[in-house]
Short mmCIF file of C-alpha atoms in Angstrom, two decimals:
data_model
loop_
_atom_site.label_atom_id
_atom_site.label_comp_id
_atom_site.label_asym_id
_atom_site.label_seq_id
_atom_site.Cartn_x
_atom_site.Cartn_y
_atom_site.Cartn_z
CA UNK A 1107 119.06 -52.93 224.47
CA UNK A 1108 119.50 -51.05 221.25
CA UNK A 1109 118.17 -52.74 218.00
CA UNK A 1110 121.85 -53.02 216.76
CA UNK A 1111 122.53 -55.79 219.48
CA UNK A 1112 119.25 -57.95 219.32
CA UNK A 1113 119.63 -61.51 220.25
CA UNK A 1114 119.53 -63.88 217.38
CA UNK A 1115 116.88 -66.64 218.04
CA UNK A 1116 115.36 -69.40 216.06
CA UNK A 1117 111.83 -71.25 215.92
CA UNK A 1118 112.66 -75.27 216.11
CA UNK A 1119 108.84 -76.38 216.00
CA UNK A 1120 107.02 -74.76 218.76
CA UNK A 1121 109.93 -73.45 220.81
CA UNK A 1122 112.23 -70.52 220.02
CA UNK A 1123 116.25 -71.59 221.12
CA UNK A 1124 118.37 -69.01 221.94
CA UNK A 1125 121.81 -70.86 220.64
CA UNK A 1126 124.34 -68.85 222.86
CA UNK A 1127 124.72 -69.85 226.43
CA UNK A 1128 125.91 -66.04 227.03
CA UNK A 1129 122.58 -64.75 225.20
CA UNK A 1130 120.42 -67.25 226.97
CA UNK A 1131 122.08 -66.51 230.16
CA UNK A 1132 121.34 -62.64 229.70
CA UNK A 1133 117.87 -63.53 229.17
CA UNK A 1134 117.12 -65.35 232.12
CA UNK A 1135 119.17 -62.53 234.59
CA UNK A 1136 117.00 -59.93 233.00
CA UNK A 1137 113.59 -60.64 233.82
CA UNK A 1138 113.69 -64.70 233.59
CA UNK A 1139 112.75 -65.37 229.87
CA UNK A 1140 113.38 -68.93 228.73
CA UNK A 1141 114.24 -72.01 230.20
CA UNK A 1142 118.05 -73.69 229.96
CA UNK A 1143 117.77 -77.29 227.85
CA UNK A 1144 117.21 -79.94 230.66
CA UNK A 1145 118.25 -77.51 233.64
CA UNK A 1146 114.36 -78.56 235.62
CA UNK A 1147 115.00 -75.71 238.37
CA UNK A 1148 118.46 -73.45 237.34
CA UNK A 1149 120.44 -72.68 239.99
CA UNK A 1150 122.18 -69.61 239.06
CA UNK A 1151 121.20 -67.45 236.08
CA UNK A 1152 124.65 -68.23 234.34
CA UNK A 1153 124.57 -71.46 232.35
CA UNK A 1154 126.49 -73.52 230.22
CA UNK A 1155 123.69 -74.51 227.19
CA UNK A 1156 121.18 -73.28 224.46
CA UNK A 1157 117.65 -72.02 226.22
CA UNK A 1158 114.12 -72.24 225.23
CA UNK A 1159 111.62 -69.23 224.89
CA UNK A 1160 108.11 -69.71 224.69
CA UNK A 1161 105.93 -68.17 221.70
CA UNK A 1162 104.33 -65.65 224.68
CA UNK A 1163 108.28 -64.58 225.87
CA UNK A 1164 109.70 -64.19 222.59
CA UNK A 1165 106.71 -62.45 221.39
CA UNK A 1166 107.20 -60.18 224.31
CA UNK A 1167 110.64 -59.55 223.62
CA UNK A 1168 110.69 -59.56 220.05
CA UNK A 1169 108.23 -56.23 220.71
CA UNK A 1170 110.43 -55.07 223.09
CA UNK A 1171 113.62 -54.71 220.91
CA UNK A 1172 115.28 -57.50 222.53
CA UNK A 1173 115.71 -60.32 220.15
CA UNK A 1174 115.27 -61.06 216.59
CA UNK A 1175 113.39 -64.38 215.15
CA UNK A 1176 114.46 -66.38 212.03
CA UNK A 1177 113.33 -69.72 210.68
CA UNK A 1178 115.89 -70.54 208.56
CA UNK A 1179 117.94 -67.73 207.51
CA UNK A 1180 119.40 -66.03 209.85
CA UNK A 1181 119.19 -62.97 207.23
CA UNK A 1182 115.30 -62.73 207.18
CA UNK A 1183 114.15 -62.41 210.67
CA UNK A 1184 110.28 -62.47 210.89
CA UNK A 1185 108.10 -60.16 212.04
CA UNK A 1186 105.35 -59.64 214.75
CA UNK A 1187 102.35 -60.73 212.34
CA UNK A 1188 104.36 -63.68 211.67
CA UNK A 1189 105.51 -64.65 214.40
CA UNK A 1190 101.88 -64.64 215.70
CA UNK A 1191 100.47 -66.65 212.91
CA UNK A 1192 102.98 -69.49 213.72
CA UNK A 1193 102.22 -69.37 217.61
CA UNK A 1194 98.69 -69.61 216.76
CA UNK A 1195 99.54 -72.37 215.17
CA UNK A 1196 100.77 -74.40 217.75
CA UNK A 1197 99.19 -72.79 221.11
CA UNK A 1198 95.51 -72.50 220.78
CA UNK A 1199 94.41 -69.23 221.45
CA UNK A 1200 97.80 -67.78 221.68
CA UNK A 1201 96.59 -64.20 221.11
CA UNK A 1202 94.14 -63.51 224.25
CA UNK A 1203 96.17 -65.48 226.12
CA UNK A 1204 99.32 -63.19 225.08
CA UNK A 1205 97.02 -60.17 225.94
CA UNK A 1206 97.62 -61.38 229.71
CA UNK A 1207 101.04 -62.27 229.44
CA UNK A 1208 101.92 -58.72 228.24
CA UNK A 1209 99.94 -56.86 230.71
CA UNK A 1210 101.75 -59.00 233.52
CA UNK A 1211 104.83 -58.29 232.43
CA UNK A 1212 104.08 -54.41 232.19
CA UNK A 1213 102.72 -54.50 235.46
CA UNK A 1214 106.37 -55.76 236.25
CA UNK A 1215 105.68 -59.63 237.27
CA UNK A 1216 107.90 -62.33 236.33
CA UNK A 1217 105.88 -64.52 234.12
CA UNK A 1218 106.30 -68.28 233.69
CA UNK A 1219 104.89 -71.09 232.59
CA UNK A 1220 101.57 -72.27 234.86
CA UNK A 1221 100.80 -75.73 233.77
CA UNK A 1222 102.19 -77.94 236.40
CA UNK A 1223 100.04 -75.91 238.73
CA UNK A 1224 96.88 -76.44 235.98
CA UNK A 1225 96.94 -72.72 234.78
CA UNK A 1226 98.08 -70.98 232.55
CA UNK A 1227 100.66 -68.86 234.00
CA UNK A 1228 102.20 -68.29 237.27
CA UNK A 1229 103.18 -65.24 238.43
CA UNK A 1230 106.31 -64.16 240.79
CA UNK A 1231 106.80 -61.06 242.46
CA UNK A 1232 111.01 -61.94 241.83
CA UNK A 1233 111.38 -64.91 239.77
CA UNK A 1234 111.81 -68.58 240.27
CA UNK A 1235 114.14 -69.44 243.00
CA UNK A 1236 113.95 -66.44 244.43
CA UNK A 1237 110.36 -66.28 246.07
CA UNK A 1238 107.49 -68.66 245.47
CA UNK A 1239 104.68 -68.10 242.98
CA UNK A 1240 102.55 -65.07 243.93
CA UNK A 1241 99.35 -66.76 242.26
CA UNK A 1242 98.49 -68.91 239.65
CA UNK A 1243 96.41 -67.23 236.21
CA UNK A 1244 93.96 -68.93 234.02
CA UNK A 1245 92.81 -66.98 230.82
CA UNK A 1246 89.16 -67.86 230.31
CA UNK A 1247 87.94 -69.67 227.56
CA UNK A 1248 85.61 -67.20 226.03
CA UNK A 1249 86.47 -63.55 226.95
CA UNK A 1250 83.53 -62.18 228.03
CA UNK A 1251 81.61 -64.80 230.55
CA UNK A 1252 82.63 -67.23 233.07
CA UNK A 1253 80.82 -70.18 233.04
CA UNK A 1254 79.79 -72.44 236.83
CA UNK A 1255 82.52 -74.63 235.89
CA UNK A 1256 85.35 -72.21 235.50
CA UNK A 1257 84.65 -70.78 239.04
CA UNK A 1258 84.94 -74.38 241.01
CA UNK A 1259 87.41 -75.28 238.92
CA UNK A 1260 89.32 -71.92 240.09
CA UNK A 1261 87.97 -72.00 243.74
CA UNK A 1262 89.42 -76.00 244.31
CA UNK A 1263 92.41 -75.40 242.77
CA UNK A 1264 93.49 -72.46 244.70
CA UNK A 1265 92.53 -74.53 247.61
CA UNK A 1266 94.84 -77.82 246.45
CA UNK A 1267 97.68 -75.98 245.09
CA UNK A 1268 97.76 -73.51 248.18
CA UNK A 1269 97.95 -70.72 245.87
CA UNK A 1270 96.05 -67.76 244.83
CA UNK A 1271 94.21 -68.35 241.45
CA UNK A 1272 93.23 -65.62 239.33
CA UNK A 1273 90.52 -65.87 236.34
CA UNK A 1274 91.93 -63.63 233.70
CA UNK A 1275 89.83 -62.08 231.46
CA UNK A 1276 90.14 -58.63 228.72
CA UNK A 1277 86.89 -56.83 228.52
CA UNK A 1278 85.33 -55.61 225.63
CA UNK A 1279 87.30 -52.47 225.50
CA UNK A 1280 90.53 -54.72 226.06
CA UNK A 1281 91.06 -54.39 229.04
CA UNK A 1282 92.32 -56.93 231.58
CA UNK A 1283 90.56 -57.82 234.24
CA UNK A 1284 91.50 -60.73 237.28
CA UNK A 1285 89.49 -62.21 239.54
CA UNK A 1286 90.08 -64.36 242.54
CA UNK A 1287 87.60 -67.24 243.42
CA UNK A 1288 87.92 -69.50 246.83
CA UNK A 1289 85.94 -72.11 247.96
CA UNK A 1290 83.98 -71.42 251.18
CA UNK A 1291 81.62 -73.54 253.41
CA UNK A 1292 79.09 -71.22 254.86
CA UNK B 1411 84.23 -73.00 259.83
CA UNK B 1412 81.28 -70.74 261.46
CA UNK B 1413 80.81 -70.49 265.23
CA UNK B 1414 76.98 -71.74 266.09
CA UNK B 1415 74.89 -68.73 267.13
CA UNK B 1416 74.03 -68.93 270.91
CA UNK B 1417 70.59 -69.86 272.08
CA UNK B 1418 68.05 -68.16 270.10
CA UNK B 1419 65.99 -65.59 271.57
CA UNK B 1420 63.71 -65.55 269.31
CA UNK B 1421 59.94 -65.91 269.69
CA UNK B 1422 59.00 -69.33 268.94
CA UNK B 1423 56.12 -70.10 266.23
CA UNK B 1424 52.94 -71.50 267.12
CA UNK B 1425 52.87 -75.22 266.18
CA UNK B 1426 50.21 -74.45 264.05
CA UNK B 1427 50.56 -73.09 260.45
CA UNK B 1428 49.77 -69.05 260.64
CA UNK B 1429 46.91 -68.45 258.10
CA UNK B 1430 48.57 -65.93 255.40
CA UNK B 1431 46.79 -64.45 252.72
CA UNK B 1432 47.31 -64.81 248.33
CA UNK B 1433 45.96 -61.82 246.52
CA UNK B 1434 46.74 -59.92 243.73
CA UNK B 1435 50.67 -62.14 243.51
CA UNK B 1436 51.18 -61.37 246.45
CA UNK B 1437 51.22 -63.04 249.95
CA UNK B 1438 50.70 -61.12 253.14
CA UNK B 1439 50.36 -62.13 257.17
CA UNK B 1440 48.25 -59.66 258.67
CA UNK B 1441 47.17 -59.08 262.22
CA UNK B 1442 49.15 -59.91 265.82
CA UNK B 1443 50.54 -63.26 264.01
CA UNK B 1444 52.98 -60.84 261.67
CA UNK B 1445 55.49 -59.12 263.89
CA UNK B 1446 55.93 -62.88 265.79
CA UNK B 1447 56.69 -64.44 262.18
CA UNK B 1448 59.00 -61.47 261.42
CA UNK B 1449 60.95 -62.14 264.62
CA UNK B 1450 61.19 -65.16 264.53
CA UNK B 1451 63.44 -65.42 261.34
CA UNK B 1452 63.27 -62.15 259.87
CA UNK B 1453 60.82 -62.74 257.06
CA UNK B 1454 59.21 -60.07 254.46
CA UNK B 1455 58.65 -56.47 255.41
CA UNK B 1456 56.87 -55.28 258.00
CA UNK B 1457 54.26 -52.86 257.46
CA UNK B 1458 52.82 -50.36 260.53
CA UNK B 1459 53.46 -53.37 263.09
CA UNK B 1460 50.92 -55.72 261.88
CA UNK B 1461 50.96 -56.60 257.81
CA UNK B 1462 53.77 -58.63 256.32
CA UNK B 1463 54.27 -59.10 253.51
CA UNK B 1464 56.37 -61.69 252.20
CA UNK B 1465 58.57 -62.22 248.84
CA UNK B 1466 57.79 -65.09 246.86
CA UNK B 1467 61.37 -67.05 247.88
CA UNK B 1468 59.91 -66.90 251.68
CA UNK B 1469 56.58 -67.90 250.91
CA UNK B 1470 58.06 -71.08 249.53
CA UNK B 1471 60.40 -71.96 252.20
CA UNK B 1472 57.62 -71.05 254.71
CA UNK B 1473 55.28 -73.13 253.23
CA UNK B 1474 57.26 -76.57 252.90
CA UNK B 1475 58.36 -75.84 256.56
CA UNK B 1476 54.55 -75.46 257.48
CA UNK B 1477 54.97 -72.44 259.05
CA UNK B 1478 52.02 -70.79 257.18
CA UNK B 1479 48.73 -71.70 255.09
CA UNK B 1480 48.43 -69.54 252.19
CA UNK B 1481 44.38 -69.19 250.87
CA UNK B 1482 42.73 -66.43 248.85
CA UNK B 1483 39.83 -64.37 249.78
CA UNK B 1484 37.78 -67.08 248.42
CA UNK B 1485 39.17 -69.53 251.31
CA UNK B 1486 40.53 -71.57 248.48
CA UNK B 1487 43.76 -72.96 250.12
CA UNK B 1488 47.56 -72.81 247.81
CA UNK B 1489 49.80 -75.30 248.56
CA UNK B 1490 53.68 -75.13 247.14
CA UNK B 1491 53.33 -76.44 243.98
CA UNK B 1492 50.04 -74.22 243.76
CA UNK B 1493 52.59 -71.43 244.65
CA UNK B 1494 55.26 -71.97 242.77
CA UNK B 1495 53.07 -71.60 239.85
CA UNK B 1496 51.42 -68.58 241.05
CA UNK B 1497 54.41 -66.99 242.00
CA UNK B 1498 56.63 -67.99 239.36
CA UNK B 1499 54.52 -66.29 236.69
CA UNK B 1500 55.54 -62.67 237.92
CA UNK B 1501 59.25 -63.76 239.21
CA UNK B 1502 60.93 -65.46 236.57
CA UNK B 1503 63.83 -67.75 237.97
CA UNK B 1504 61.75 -68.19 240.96
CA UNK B 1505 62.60 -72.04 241.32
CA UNK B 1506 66.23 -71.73 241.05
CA UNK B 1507 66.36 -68.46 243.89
CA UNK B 1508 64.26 -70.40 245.95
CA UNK B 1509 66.83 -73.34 245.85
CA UNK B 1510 69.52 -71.29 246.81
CA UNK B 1511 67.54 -69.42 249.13
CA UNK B 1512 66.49 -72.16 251.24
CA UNK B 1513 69.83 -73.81 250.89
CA UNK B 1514 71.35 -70.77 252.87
CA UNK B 1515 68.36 -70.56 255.30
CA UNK B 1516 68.75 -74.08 256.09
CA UNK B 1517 72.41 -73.49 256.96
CA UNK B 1518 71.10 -71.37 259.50
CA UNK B 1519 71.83 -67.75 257.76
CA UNK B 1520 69.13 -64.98 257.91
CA UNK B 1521 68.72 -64.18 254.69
CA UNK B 1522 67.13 -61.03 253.07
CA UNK B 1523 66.40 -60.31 249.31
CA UNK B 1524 68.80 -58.63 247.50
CA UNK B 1525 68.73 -55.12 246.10
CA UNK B 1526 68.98 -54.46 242.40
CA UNK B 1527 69.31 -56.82 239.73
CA UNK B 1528 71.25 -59.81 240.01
CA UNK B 1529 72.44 -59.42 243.22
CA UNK B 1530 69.95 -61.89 244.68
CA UNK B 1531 70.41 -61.98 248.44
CA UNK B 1532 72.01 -60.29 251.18
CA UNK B 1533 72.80 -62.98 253.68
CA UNK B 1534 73.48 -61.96 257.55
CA UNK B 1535 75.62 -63.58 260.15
CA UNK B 1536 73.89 -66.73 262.01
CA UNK B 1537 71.07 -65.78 265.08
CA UNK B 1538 71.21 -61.89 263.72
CA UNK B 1539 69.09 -59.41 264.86
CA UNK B 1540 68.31 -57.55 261.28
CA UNK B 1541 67.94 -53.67 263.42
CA UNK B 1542 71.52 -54.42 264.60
CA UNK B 1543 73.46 -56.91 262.24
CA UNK B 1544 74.63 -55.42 258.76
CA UNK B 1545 74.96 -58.18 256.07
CA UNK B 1546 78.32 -60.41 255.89
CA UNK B 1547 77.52 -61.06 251.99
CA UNK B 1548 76.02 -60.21 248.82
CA UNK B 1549 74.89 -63.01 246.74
CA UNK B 1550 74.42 -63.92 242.89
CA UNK B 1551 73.97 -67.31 241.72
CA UNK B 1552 75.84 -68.94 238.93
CA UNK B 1553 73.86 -72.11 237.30
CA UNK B 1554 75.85 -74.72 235.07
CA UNK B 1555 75.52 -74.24 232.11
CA UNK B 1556 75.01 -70.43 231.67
CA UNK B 1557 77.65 -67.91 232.37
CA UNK B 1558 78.01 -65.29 234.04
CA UNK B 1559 78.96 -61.99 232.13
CA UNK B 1560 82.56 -60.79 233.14
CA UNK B 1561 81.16 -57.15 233.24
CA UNK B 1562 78.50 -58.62 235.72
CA UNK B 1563 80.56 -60.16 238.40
CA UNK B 1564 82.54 -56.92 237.85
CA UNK B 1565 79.60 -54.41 238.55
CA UNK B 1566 78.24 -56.82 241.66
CA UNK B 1567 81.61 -57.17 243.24
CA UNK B 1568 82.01 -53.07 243.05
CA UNK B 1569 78.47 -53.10 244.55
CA UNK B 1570 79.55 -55.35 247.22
CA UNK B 1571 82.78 -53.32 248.18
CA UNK B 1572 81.10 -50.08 248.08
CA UNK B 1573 78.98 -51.90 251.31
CA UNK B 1574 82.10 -53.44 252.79
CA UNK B 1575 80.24 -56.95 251.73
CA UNK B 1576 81.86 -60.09 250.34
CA UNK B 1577 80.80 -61.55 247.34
CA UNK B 1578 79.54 -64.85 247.35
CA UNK B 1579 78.68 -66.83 244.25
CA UNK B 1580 76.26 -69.54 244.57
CA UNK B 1581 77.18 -72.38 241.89
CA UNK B 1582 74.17 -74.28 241.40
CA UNK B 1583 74.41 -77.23 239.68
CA UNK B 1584 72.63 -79.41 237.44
CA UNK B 1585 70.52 -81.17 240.21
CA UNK B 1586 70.17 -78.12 242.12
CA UNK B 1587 72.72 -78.38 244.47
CA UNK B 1588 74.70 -75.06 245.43
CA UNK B 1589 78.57 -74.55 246.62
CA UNK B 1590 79.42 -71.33 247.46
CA UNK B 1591 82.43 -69.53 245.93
CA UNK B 1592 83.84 -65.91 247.37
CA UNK B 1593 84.85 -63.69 244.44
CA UNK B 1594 87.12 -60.25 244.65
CA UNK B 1595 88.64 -58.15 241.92
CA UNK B 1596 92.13 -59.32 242.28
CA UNK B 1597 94.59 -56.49 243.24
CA UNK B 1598 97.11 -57.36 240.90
CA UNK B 1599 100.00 -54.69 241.43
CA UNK B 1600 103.54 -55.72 241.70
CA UNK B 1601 105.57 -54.20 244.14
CA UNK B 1602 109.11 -54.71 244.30
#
């Protein structure tokens, strides 16, 4: 999308509404960013209200040319650095946890929201309504070690959400690196 | 769920404990008594058909099972806690291999010592026979409370697909007590 045509958006506390139904509606059709207001499980990717982004989407597509950000006025759309500052503001650890978002979405997943599974994000091969998650991703806490309580946590929850669940993690060089963990009996 | 290994063929132990000797850290079975405890679980290495010698995890387990009676040359006899404290001086994290150890020898696994650091053990399919069987798994051991290093998990898992192994992580908690977790370097690569 040239930079001419970027979709106006604007941060209402810790979401970022896309006002027009048509904009929102483009969104989702395109790689399902955002969420329609009080649509639980949307249908068809053509809808009739304002949508939500989260911080990691619009972050995403803000870098990607897509949309533009304001607060306020509509005339002084932010910028990356800000935009980060505020999502650190009200997701903790919003950066590292971006770090895996992004690389998802380059590797081409659809990436969506993972807490009702108890992760951070879960990953589709298509998109929601289309197939079922692919697997369920957890950013670590600290970057560089996984602690004894990460791993069962990972193994059983894999095992009760029938799903694959992958420890995400950036080495020290940046970069990402997943691991799956399940529960065995030997 | 495992299958149970068929009847074992293996030689059974004298009810007595075979004598084994402690010297210089190091505990050894030597004469006729060495190949028949080697057999009969796979235990230490076997040197020239009649010395074996034994690492310090197996000297444990085959101690509190009574299957040997470790003295020096003095005929001063060690028993485990003797051992522990012998052993542990020159292999540090002794207590918590040993608990993991004996955890997967009591599930019925042969179990051999790993190779290389951190990788702990290399655990074989139930009733093996070690000249024929090729290990099912590499293990490390997590304890609660310390973490693992990402780039660690990440070198032992390469180590254990290089040797078409599986990973296993032993979580051992607080009390001691071990589950077992299989960990693989997750392919992620979307394909449309």
């Amino acid at each position: 999308m040239p930079a001419t045509q970027r979709i106006p958006t604007q941060i209402v506390e810790n979401k970022v509404i896309v006002w027009d139904p048509a904009d929102g509606s483009k969104l989702y059709s395109n790689g399902f960013y955002g969420k329609p207001l009080g649509i639980r499980k949307p249908k068809t990717t053509e809808f009739d209200r304002p949508s939500q982004l989260s911080f990691f989407e619009a972050l995403h597509l803000l870098r990607k040319g897509t949309i533009e950000i304001f607060i306020e006025d509509p005339k002084a759309p932010l910028d990356e650095r800000r935009l980060i500052a505020i999502a650190e503001e009200h997701h903790q650890d919003f950066s590292r946890k971006y770090q895996v978002y992004e690389d998802l979405r380059k590797r081409g997943f659809v990436v969506r929201p993972g807490l009702k599974f108890g992760a951070d994000f879960a990953v589709y091969r298509q998109g929601p309504g289309i197939d079922h998650s692919l697997f369920i991703v957890e950013v670590i806490a600290k970057s560089d070690e996984v602690s004894a309580i990460e791993v069962v946590r990972a193994g059983r929850l894999a095992t009760s959400v029938r799903k694959r669940f992958v420890l995400a993690t950036s080495t020290e060089k940046g970069k990402i690196r997943y691991f799956v963990f399940s529960w065995i009996k030997p | 769920m495992e299958i149970k290994a068929p009847e074992d063929e293996r030689p059974q132990l004298p009810d007595e404990s075979i004598p084994a000797q402690f010297s210089r850290g190091r505990v050894t079975v030597k004469g006729e008594q060495a190949p028949l405890l080697y057999e009969a679980g796979y235990y230490g290495t076997l040197k020239n058909g009649n010395k074996l010698i034994l690492e310090p995890e197996e000297v444990l387990l085959l101690v509190r099972r009574q299957r040997i009676q470790v003295s020096d040359s003095k005929g001063t006899n060690f028993e485990f806690a003797d051992l522990l404290e012998q052993l542990g001086e020159r292999h540090p994290g002794l207590w918590t291999r040993f608990l993991v150890y004996s955890d997967l020898r009591s599930r019925g696994y042969v179990v051999r010592t790993g190779y290389g650091k951190g990788l702990l053990f290399r655990v074989y399919p139930r009733g093996a026979k070690l000249n024929e069987a090729t290990a099912k798994y590499f293990v490390c051991v997590i304890s609660e409370g310390v973490p693992l290093k990402v780039t660690e998990i990440e070198t032992f898992s390469k180590q254990a697909k290089r040797n078409r192994k599986k990973l296993m992580l032993a979580v051992l908690d607080r009390q001691g007590e071990t589950t077992y977790y299989l960990v693989a370097p997750a392919d992620i690569v979307a394909e449309k």
